[in-house]
PDB file of C-alpha atoms in Angstrom:
ATOM      1  CA  LEU A 734     118.064  50.506 102.461  1.00 85.00           C
ATOM      2  CA  PRO A 735     118.999  53.764 104.234  1.00 88.00           C
ATOM      3  CA  ASN A 736     121.023  55.069 101.242  1.00 94.00           C
ATOM      4  CA  LEU A 737     118.409  54.435  98.603  1.00 96.00           C
ATOM      5  CA  ARG A 738     117.755  57.692  96.723  1.00 97.00           C
ATOM      6  CA  THR A 739     115.570  56.573  93.773  1.00 97.00           C
ATOM      7  CA  ILE A 740     112.674  54.158  93.330  1.00 97.00           C
ATOM      8  CA  LYS A 741     111.230  53.540  89.892  1.00 97.00           C
ATOM      9  CA  LEU A 742     108.225  51.227  89.556  1.00 96.00           C
ATOM     10  CA  ASP A 743     106.953  50.935  85.989  1.00 96.00           C
ATOM     11  CA  LEU A 744     104.342  48.647  84.520  1.00 96.00           C
ATOM     12  CA  LEU A 745     103.865  46.461  87.560  1.00 96.00           C
ATOM     13  CA  LEU A 746     100.500  45.393  86.330  1.00 94.00           C
ATOM     14  CA  ASN A 747      99.353  43.520  89.432  1.00 96.00           C
ATOM     15  CA  LEU A 748     100.674  45.912  92.119  1.00 96.00           C
ATOM     16  CA  THR A 749      97.797  47.111  94.382  1.00 95.00           C
ATOM     17  CA  LYS A 750      99.808  48.778  97.186  1.00 94.00           C
ATOM     18  CA  THR A 751     103.329  50.079  97.494  1.00 95.00           C
ATOM     19  CA  PRO A 752     105.699  48.738 100.169  1.00 91.00           C
ATOM     20  CA  ASN A 753     106.377  50.506 103.417  1.00 94.00           C
ATOM     21  CA  PHE A 754     108.798  53.448 103.000  1.00 95.00           C
ATOM     22  CA  ASP A 755     110.018  53.484 106.631  1.00 93.00           C
ATOM     23  CA  GLY A 756     113.791  53.444 106.727  1.00 92.00           C
ATOM     24  CA  LEU A 757     114.192  55.170 103.370  1.00 95.00           C
ATOM     25  CA  ARG A 758     115.085  58.496 104.911  1.00 92.00           C
ATOM     26  CA  ASN A 759     117.186  59.595 101.937  1.00 96.00           C
ATOM     27  CA  LEU A 760     114.721  58.909  99.166  1.00 97.00           C
ATOM     28  CA  GLU A 761     114.728  61.881  96.731  1.00 97.00           C
ATOM     29  CA  ARG A 762     113.042  60.527  93.596  1.00 97.00           C
ATOM     30  CA  PHE A 763     109.942  58.351  93.360  1.00 97.00           C
ATOM     31  CA  MET A 764     108.488  57.337  90.024  1.00 97.00           C
ATOM     32  CA  ILE A 765     105.596  54.939  89.416  1.00 97.00           C
ATOM     33  CA  ARG A 766     104.029  54.586  86.027  1.00 97.00           C
ATOM     34  CA  GLY A 767     101.427  52.385  84.386  1.00 96.00           C
ATOM     35  CA  CYS A 768     100.391  50.451  87.496  1.00 96.00           C
ATOM     36  CA  GLY A 769      96.715  50.323  86.719  1.00 94.00           C
ATOM     37  CA  LYS A 770      95.709  48.186  89.686  1.00 96.00           C
ATOM     38  CA  LEU A 771      97.467  50.336  92.226  1.00 96.00           C
ATOM     39  CA  ILE A 772      94.977  51.566  94.850  1.00 94.00           C
ATOM     40  CA  GLU A 773      97.131  52.932  97.657  1.00 93.00           C
ATOM     41  CA  ILE A 774     100.534  54.365  98.258  1.00 94.00           C
ATOM     42  CA  HIS A 775     101.635  53.307 101.744  1.00 94.00           C
ATOM     43  CA  PRO A 776     101.005  55.965 104.474  1.00 94.00           C
ATOM     44  CA  SER A 777     104.732  55.976 105.351  1.00 94.00           C
ATOM     45  CA  PHE A 778     105.316  57.800 102.006  1.00 94.00           C
ATOM     46  CA  GLY A 779     104.020  60.956 103.739  1.00 91.00           C
ATOM     47  CA  HIS A 780     107.001  60.816 106.188  1.00 92.00           C
ATOM     48  CA  LEU A 781     109.689  61.167 103.543  1.00 94.00           C
ATOM     49  CA  GLU A 782     111.422  64.480 104.053  1.00 93.00           C
ATOM     50  CA  LYS A 783     113.981  64.578 101.228  1.00 94.00           C
ATOM     51  CA  LEU A 784     111.686  64.034  98.260  1.00 94.00           C
ATOM     52  CA  VAL A 785     112.509  66.394  95.332  1.00 94.00           C
ATOM     53  CA  TYR A 786     110.858  64.590  92.431  1.00 96.00           C
ATOM     54  CA  VAL A 787     107.550  62.564  92.495  1.00 95.00           C
ATOM     55  CA  VAL A 788     105.944  61.133  89.399  1.00 96.00           C
ATOM     56  CA  ILE A 789     102.759  59.092  89.613  1.00 96.00           C
ATOM     57  CA  ASP A 790     101.457  58.485  86.114  1.00 96.00           C
ATOM     58  CA  GLY A 791      98.775  56.221  84.705  1.00 95.00           C
ATOM     59  CA  CYS A 792      97.714  54.778  88.034  1.00 95.00           C
ATOM     60  CA  PHE A 793      94.001  54.976  87.140  1.00 91.00           C
ATOM     61  CA  ASN A 794      92.744  53.231  90.279  1.00 94.00           C
ATOM     62  CA  LEU A 795      94.926  55.072  92.841  1.00 94.00           C
ATOM     63  CA  GLN A 796      92.591  56.202  95.594  1.00 89.00           C
ATOM     64  CA  MET A 797      95.021  57.045  98.455  1.00 85.00           C
ATOM     65  CA  LEU A 798      98.115  59.208  98.452  1.00 87.00           C
ATOM     66  CA  PRO A 799      99.222  60.287 101.920  1.00 88.00           C
ATOM     67  CA  PRO A 800      99.817  64.044 102.450  1.00 84.00           C
ATOM     68  CA  ILE A 801     103.422  64.692 101.568  1.00 82.00           C
ATOM     69  CA  THR A 802     103.729  67.642 103.856  1.00 78.00           C
ATOM     70  CA  ARG A 803     107.116  66.756 105.335  1.00 84.00           C
ATOM     71  CA  SER A 804     108.814  67.070 101.951  1.00 84.00           C
ATOM     72  CA  LYS A 805     109.898  70.747 102.053  1.00 83.00           C
ATOM     73  CA  LYS A 806     112.152  70.423  99.011  1.00 88.00           C
ATOM     74  CA  LEU A 807     109.718  68.987  96.476  1.00 91.00           C
ATOM     75  CA  GLU A 808     110.312  70.641  93.118  1.00 92.00           C
ATOM     76  CA  THR A 809     108.431  68.350  90.692  1.00 94.00           C
ATOM     77  CA  LEU A 810     105.081  66.759  91.314  1.00 92.00           C
ATOM     78  CA  GLU A 811     103.310  64.818  88.540  1.00 94.00           C
ATOM     79  CA  LEU A 812      99.943  63.186  89.189  1.00 91.00           C
ATOM     80  CA  SER A 813      98.858  62.561  85.674  1.00 93.00           C
ATOM     81  CA  LYS A 814      96.061  60.201  84.704  1.00 92.00           C
ATOM     82  CA  CYS A 815      95.159  59.526  88.342  1.00 90.00           C
ATOM     83  CA  SER A 816      91.569  60.652  88.195  1.00 84.00           C
ATOM     84  CA  ARG A 817      90.270  58.570  91.118  1.00 87.00           C
ATOM     85  CA  LEU A 818      92.714  60.228  93.425  1.00 83.00           C
ATOM     86  CA  PHE A 819      90.746  63.448  93.096  1.00 76.00           C
ATOM     87  CA  ASN A 820      87.189  62.035  92.968  1.00 65.00           C
ATOM     88  CA  SER A 821      85.876  62.016  96.504  1.00 44.00           C
ATOM     89  CA  SER A 822      83.178  59.587  97.572  1.00 35.00           C
ATOM     90  CA  ARG A 823      83.970  60.483 101.229  1.00 30.00           C
ATOM     91  CA  ILE A 824      82.615  63.245 103.401  1.00 23.00           C
ATOM     92  CA  GLN A 825      83.446  66.669 101.938  1.00 30.00           C
ATOM     93  CA  GLN A 826      84.656  68.897 104.761  1.00 30.00           C
ATOM     94  CA  SER A 827      86.365  72.244 105.059  1.00 26.00           C
ATOM     95  CA  MET A 828      89.962  72.014 103.914  1.00 29.00           C
ATOM     96  CA  GLU A 829      91.146  74.606 106.453  1.00 31.00           C
ATOM     97  CA  ASN A 830      91.660  71.923 109.052  1.00 32.00           C
ATOM     98  CA  VAL A 831      92.502  68.954 106.820  1.00 33.00           C
ATOM     99  CA  GLU A 832      95.587  68.056 108.863  1.00 36.00           C
ATOM    100  CA  HIS A 833      93.418  67.552 111.952  1.00 34.00           C
ATOM    101  CA  LEU A 834      90.902  65.155 110.383  1.00 30.00           C
ATOM    102  CA  PRO A 835      91.300  61.462 111.168  1.00 32.00           C
ATOM    103  CA  GLU A 836      92.733  59.463 108.285  1.00 34.00           C
ATOM    104  CA  PRO A 837      89.550  57.638 107.224  1.00 30.00           C
ATOM    105  CA  PHE A 838      87.737  60.955 106.689  1.00 27.00           C
ATOM    106  CA  LEU A 839      90.326  62.828 104.650  1.00 30.00           C
ATOM    107  CA  PRO A 840      88.724  63.921 101.390  1.00 34.00           C
ATOM    108  CA  HIS A 841      90.406  62.852  98.199  1.00 41.00           C
ATOM    109  CA  ASN A 842      91.051  66.144  96.494  1.00 48.00           C
ATOM    110  CA  ILE A 843      93.983  68.351  95.663  1.00 51.00           C
ATOM    111  CA  ASN A 844      94.313  69.828  99.160  1.00 50.00           C
ATOM    112  CA  HIS A 845      94.459  66.317 100.631  1.00 50.00           C
ATOM    113  CA  ILE A 846      97.954  65.700  99.194  1.00 55.00           C
ATOM    114  CA  GLY A 847      99.265  68.756 100.947  1.00 51.00           C
ATOM    115  CA  LEU A 848     100.107  71.068  98.055  1.00 54.00           C
ATOM    116  CA  ARG A 849      99.752  74.118 100.209  1.00 50.00           C
ATOM    117  CA  PHE A 850     102.593  73.030 102.507  1.00 49.00           C
ATOM    118  CA  PHE A 851     105.334  72.955  99.888  1.00 51.00           C
ATOM    119  CA  ASN A 852     104.153  75.598  97.494  1.00 59.00           C
ATOM    120  CA  ARG A 853     107.331  77.681  97.944  1.00 71.00           C
ATOM    121  CA  CYS A 854     109.659  75.088  96.447  1.00 83.00           C
ATOM    122  CA  LEU A 855     107.489  73.581  93.715  1.00 87.00           C
ATOM    123  CA  ARG A 856     108.858  74.324  90.204  1.00 92.00           C
ATOM    124  CA  LYS A 857     106.836  71.813  88.128  1.00 93.00           C
ATOM    125  CA  LEU A 858     103.300  70.583  88.666  1.00 91.00           C
ATOM    126  CA  ASP A 859     101.552  68.109  86.356  1.00 93.00           C
ATOM    127  CA  LEU A 860      97.867  67.326  87.034  1.00 91.00           C
ATOM    128  CA  SER A 861      97.043  66.283  83.472  1.00 92.00           C
ATOM    129  CA  GLY A 862      94.347  63.797  82.663  1.00 91.00           C
ATOM    130  CA  CYS A 863      92.781  63.836  86.119  1.00 88.00           C
ATOM    131  CA  PHE A 864      89.351  65.187  84.941  1.00 87.00           C
ATOM    132  CA  LEU A 865      89.597  68.019  87.471  1.00 87.00           C
ATOM    133  CA  GLY A 866      86.805  70.590  87.379  1.00 86.00           C
ATOM    134  CA  ASP A 867      86.334  74.084  88.829  1.00 83.00           C
ATOM    135  CA  GLY A 868      85.292  72.762  92.218  1.00 78.00           C
ATOM    136  CA  ASP A 869      88.422  70.644  92.557  1.00 74.00           C
ATOM    137  CA  ILE A 870      90.747  73.619  92.647  1.00 70.00           C
ATOM    138  CA  SER A 871      88.439  76.450  93.779  1.00 63.00           C
ATOM    139  CA  SER A 872      90.500  77.096  96.983  1.00 54.00           C
ATOM    140  CA  THR A 873      92.306  80.448  96.639  1.00 47.00           C
ATOM    141  CA  GLY A 874      95.274  79.034  98.510  1.00 53.00           C
ATOM    142  CA  PHE A 875      95.743  76.293  95.956  1.00 59.00           C
ATOM    143  CA  TRP A 876      97.094  78.647  93.274  1.00 67.00           C
ATOM    144  CA  GLU A 877      99.781  80.336  95.455  1.00 74.00           C
ATOM    145  CA  PHE A 878     102.947  78.938  93.908  1.00 80.00           C
ATOM    146  CA  PRO A 879     105.456  81.806  93.766  1.00 84.00           C
ATOM    147  CA  ASN A 880     108.213  79.721  92.153  1.00 88.00           C
ATOM    148  CA  LEU A 881     106.190  77.456  89.841  1.00 90.00           C
ATOM    149  CA  GLN A 882     107.523  77.556  86.328  1.00 92.00           C
ATOM    150  CA  GLU A 883     105.784  74.673  84.566  1.00 94.00           C
ATOM    151  CA  LEU A 884     102.080  73.768  84.925  1.00 92.00           C
ATOM    152  CA  ASP A 885     100.477  70.953  82.922  1.00 94.00           C
ATOM    153  CA  LEU A 886      96.701  70.783  83.244  1.00 93.00           C
ATOM    154  CA  HIS A 887      95.837  69.216  79.890  1.00 93.00           C
ATOM    155  CA  GLY A 888      92.781  67.008  79.598  1.00 93.00           C
ATOM    156  CA  ASN A 889      90.852  68.456  82.563  1.00 92.00           C
ATOM    157  CA  LYS A 890      87.362  69.891  82.878  1.00 91.00           C
ATOM    158  CA  PHE A 891      87.994  73.484  84.129  1.00 87.00           C
ATOM    159  CA  SER A 892      85.974  76.308  82.813  1.00 91.00           C
ATOM    160  CA  ARG A 893      87.953  79.153  84.391  1.00 87.00           C
ATOM    161  CA  LEU A 894      91.511  79.449  85.681  1.00 85.00           C
ATOM    162  CA  ASN A 895      93.234  82.307  87.557  1.00 80.00           C
ATOM    163  CA  PHE A 896      97.021  82.452  87.633  1.00 77.00           C
ATOM    164  CA  SER A 897      97.591  85.763  89.432  1.00 76.00           C
ATOM    165  CA  ARG A 898      99.567  84.095  92.209  1.00 78.00           C
ATOM    166  CA  ILE A 899     101.981  82.187  89.921  1.00 84.00           C
ATOM    167  CA  PRO A 900     104.316  84.999  88.872  1.00 86.00           C
ATOM    168  CA  ARG A 901     107.161  82.873  87.483  1.00 89.00           C
ATOM    169  CA  LEU A 902     105.051  80.642  85.278  1.00 89.00           C
ATOM    170  CA  LYS A 903     106.946  79.995  81.928  1.00 92.00           C
ATOM    171  CA  CYS A 904     105.133  76.984  80.528  1.00 93.00           C
ATOM    172  CA  LEU A 905     101.373  76.315  80.682  1.00 92.00           C
ATOM    173  CA  ASN A 906      99.667  73.361  79.033  1.00 94.00           C
ATOM    174  CA  VAL A 907      95.847  73.403  78.917  1.00 93.00           C
ATOM    175  CA  LYS A 908      95.570  71.326  75.713  1.00 95.00           C
ATOM    176  CA  TYR A 909      92.316  69.282  75.479  1.00 94.00           C
ATOM    177  CA  CYS A 910      90.607  71.331  78.249  1.00 93.00           C
ATOM    178  CA  PHE A 911      87.438  71.514  76.191  1.00 94.00           C
ATOM    179  CA  HIS A 912      85.380  73.181  78.955  1.00 94.00           C
ATOM    180  CA  LEU A 913      87.858  76.083  79.399  1.00 92.00           C
ATOM    181  CA  VAL A 914      86.201  79.404  78.522  1.00 93.00           C
ATOM    182  CA  GLU A 915      88.383  81.927  80.467  1.00 88.00           C
ATOM    183  CA  LEU A 916      91.955  82.396  81.605  1.00 85.00           C
ATOM    184  CA  LEU A 917      92.187  85.135  84.226  1.00 80.00           C
ATOM    185  CA  GLU A 918      95.236  87.182  85.042  1.00 73.00           C
ATOM    186  CA  LEU A 919      98.002  85.404  83.274  1.00 72.00           C
ATOM    187  CA  PRO A 920     101.386  86.250  84.753  1.00 64.00           C
TER     188      PRO A 920
END
């Protein structure tokens, strides 16, 4: 299916792994919602270069999302209600050399999915309901999104957030962040 541009997988209640994405070189939009048994998105997903819009919502058991570092045009990334994706039971190592670690040892946290590689294009980021705490996004490089306009972090466990490197932010949702005590340097 070399011309396929959109994949939408909703409420596939028994899906545990997505299919191979090799050959889908023109895929721009990927949406998967309410697939509660999904554990892994196939590693070939990380090779897609034309992704612009990715929504992964309500996949509570998702544990593996390949780094999507080849997608230089990604504008919207939603990873809501995917808390296991960010809870690492693997070895915690320095994220400076994450791209050089062998696949079985890649930590499951925000830097694992490769946010720092496409931070120039990203316009909308949704990490709601993932139970993220201060340690999950403590990397200073994480918050460098010069073109980000919408950020949804509702339902997480942060206590402090610093937005000094998100100058174009227009919409911020921190609803139900009951641990939040301080917002630093709002743009």
